[in-house]
Amino acid sequence: MTKFEELGLSQPLLDAVKDMGFETPSEVQEKAIPLLLESEIDLVALAQTGTGKTAAFGFPLIQKLDSASRTTQGLILSPTRELCLQITNEIQAYSKYVKGLNTVAIYGGASITDQARQIKRGAQIVVATPGRMKDMISRGLVDITKIDYCILDEADEMLNMGFFEDIKDILSNTPKDKSTWLFSATMPREVATIAKKFMNNPTEITVGAKNAGTSTVQHEYYVVGGRDRYPALKRLADANPDIFSVVFCRTKRDTQRVAEKLIEDGYSAGALHGDLSQNQRDLVMNSFRKKQIQMLVATDVAARGIDVDDITHVINYQLPDEIETYTHRSGRTGRAGKSGISMVIITRSEMRKINAMEKKIQQAFLSKKIPTGIEICEIQLYHLANKIKDTKINKDVENYLPAINDVLEGIDRDELIKKIVSVEFTRFSNYYNKTKDISSSDDRGRDRERGDRDRGENAPSNGSVRYFINVGEKDGYDWMSLKDFLRDTLSLGKDDVYKVDTKDSFSFFNTEAEHTEQILSFFTDFKLEGRFINVEVSKNPGGSGGGNRGRSGGGRGRSDRDSSDRGGRSRSRDNNRSSSRGKSSHSGKRRSGSSSSKSRSDFF
Ligand code: AMP
């Protein structure tokens, strides 16, 4: 394995690497750093976010600059304010031992005068969003005519956001003999055009497969009637109690509407779109990062640059117009080596888009059914039981125990458990008993090869058996590793275990009925690290709730409102407070102050 010391980095940078706690270079760093240090080349690097690409261009840039000169020598263009700030922070951390090096961020939504003042003090590196950059050039507040290096970060996103003309204008203010390094997750035609037009015979490096979505993401689609989109969304959330997701809508209006409905229905949700002021957007993003918001409903533009690593699900409430945009959406999950799920809620008339998207991501979509009410109730019941089991006892409860014992006197243990569980469970069963199931059939009629998890959907349901197992994400499993564990432990074939849905401390999976006897007898006395593993046949053969990668910790808030008219999820009292807070600040109902009249460069 290559070490940082072997890449040709100077001591101040190696010291910073040590401080950052980086042990070995990532693939893109290993490939790009020596190349960029050795020669003056143009580079096209295909790498997703989360691969360490900022350091891949940041280290060589810092090392090559003359920190004794105050001239601006390096320009980094990035699509959003969030990303711009993130890159600036990273570069500042990498260059902390390089004396005299200044990196300044310029972006919309903040004081242009302050930013101009910082530039004037001397900034060898400028990190900018295209809108604000253009603005500052036209006002003569920044000079990029002497730069040696120009980095276009997340080029595909910048072009998707319509920054082609801005980038062209910005580049026309830079010297011809500079080096240009372009980083992009995908290589659509527009990016290739930029490379051809503005770069000189660029060297190309690729991390992972070209144009492919990350393989850690499972893609699922759910066919519903046009009017059932919202109930379908609620069911997907209810079937995944630990969901931490971005829900994509096509328009700002739909984004606002869906977020408001979710909040009204008691979910911890927030809206993120361009009609909110920068301040409102910052508030929502902060709450999302702190996981006070479980479902962030966003437009594509507003969600660009969201850098939150442990998103469990991306939900496409509506499909985007451009297929390319789907790649960006799904890339918000499955980051940093974790698995994630991208769900598409789709009507029959849109089905042909699935084929086109599969081609684009080079991965098969799984056809899934919106969970039935019974399935959701079952998931919620196990979730609740586990939550009770894992709840740390609050010492203050002791004071009230004598009185509580008086109240509960005469109720035996079994009855008490039933009553406790019923407190939450009844709400779900009441709601779902009243609602009919909403899945439409998938008439895509495909008989081609699909992902191996999909096998269960096509298998006759009477031959398929669903199991409950008392291990889950807390034990370090996600659906992929649990599937491997089951297959290896039971010596089953590649496709014998399917529909593996992991929850926090339990999971579900399916096999054909022919394996049931073997599985149940195997697990009657099977111990894993000293603990008995319990496998039972679950009541439902389906399990279409989608695997949930879940996440560590818990404690996301929920609204405190009574939700007798809905399915909702189990909520703990201590969570309710943060949720109510989230509700008032993120419902977007206080939109009157938002600046819909602002120009795009104000936001980006
Ligand atoms: P990026 O792809 O540049 O957005 O980086 C994603 C995250 O990985 C950032 O938080 C970096 O600080 C971190 N990172 C970058 N390089 C390494 C490395 N070699 N080892 C561990 N973490 C890294």
Short mmCIF file of C-alpha atoms and ligand atoms in Angstrom, two decimals, residues 4 17 20-26 28-29 48-57 59 83 86 90 94 154 307 309 335, ligand 1:
data_model
loop_
_atom_site.label_atom_id
_atom_site.label_comp_id
_atom_site.label_asym_id
_atom_site.label_seq_id
_atom_site.Cartn_x
_atom_site.Cartn_y
_atom_site.Cartn_z
CA PHE A 4 1.67 9.61 1.81
CA VAL A 17 -1.75 14.91 6.81
CA MET A 20 -5.80 15.32 9.87
CA GLY A 21 -5.40 11.67 10.84
CA PHE A 22 -5.21 10.44 7.24
CA GLU A 23 -3.38 7.13 7.25
CA THR A 24 -3.11 6.17 3.60
CA PRO A 25 -3.83 8.08 0.41
CA SER A 26 -7.17 7.40 -1.25
CA VAL A 28 -7.70 9.48 -6.43
CA GLN A 29 -4.92 10.95 -4.26
CA GLN A 48 -17.27 11.16 -6.84
CA THR A 49 -17.47 13.34 -3.76
CA GLY A 50 -16.25 11.56 -0.67
CA THR A 51 -13.29 10.01 -2.49
CA GLY A 52 -10.79 12.51 -1.10
CA LYS A 53 -10.59 14.59 -4.28
CA THR A 54 -10.19 17.91 -2.46
CA ALA A 55 -6.85 16.74 -1.10
CA ALA A 56 -6.00 15.22 -4.50
CA PHE A 57 -5.93 18.69 -6.06
CA PHE A 59 -2.01 19.20 -1.85
CA LEU A 83 -19.08 23.11 -1.19
CA GLN A 86 -16.04 23.05 2.65
CA GLU A 90 -10.04 21.66 3.85
CA TYR A 94 -3.94 21.19 4.62
CA GLU A 154 -17.80 19.01 -9.52
CA ASP A 307 -22.24 16.90 2.16
CA ASP A 309 -22.21 11.26 4.91
CA ARG A 335 -21.12 7.59 0.66
P1 AMP B 1 -13.70 14.87 -0.48
O1 AMP B 1 -13.91 13.77 -1.50
O2 AMP B 1 -12.55 15.72 -0.83
O3 AMP B 1 -14.97 15.65 -0.23
O4 AMP B 1 -13.28 14.18 0.92
C1 AMP B 1 -14.14 13.49 1.74
C2 AMP B 1 -13.65 13.41 3.18
O5 AMP B 1 -12.58 12.47 3.29
C3 AMP B 1 -13.13 14.71 3.75
O6 AMP B 1 -13.72 14.87 5.04
C4 AMP B 1 -11.63 14.53 3.89
O7 AMP B 1 -11.13 15.22 5.01
C5 AMP B 1 -11.49 13.03 4.06
N1 AMP B 1 -10.24 12.49 3.48
C6 AMP B 1 -9.58 12.93 2.40
N2 AMP B 1 -8.49 12.16 2.17
C7 AMP B 1 -8.46 11.21 3.11
C8 AMP B 1 -7.56 10.13 3.40
N3 AMP B 1 -6.50 9.86 2.65
N4 AMP B 1 -7.83 9.35 4.47
C9 AMP B 1 -8.94 9.60 5.22
N5 AMP B 1 -9.82 10.61 5.01
C10 AMP B 1 -9.58 11.41 3.96
#
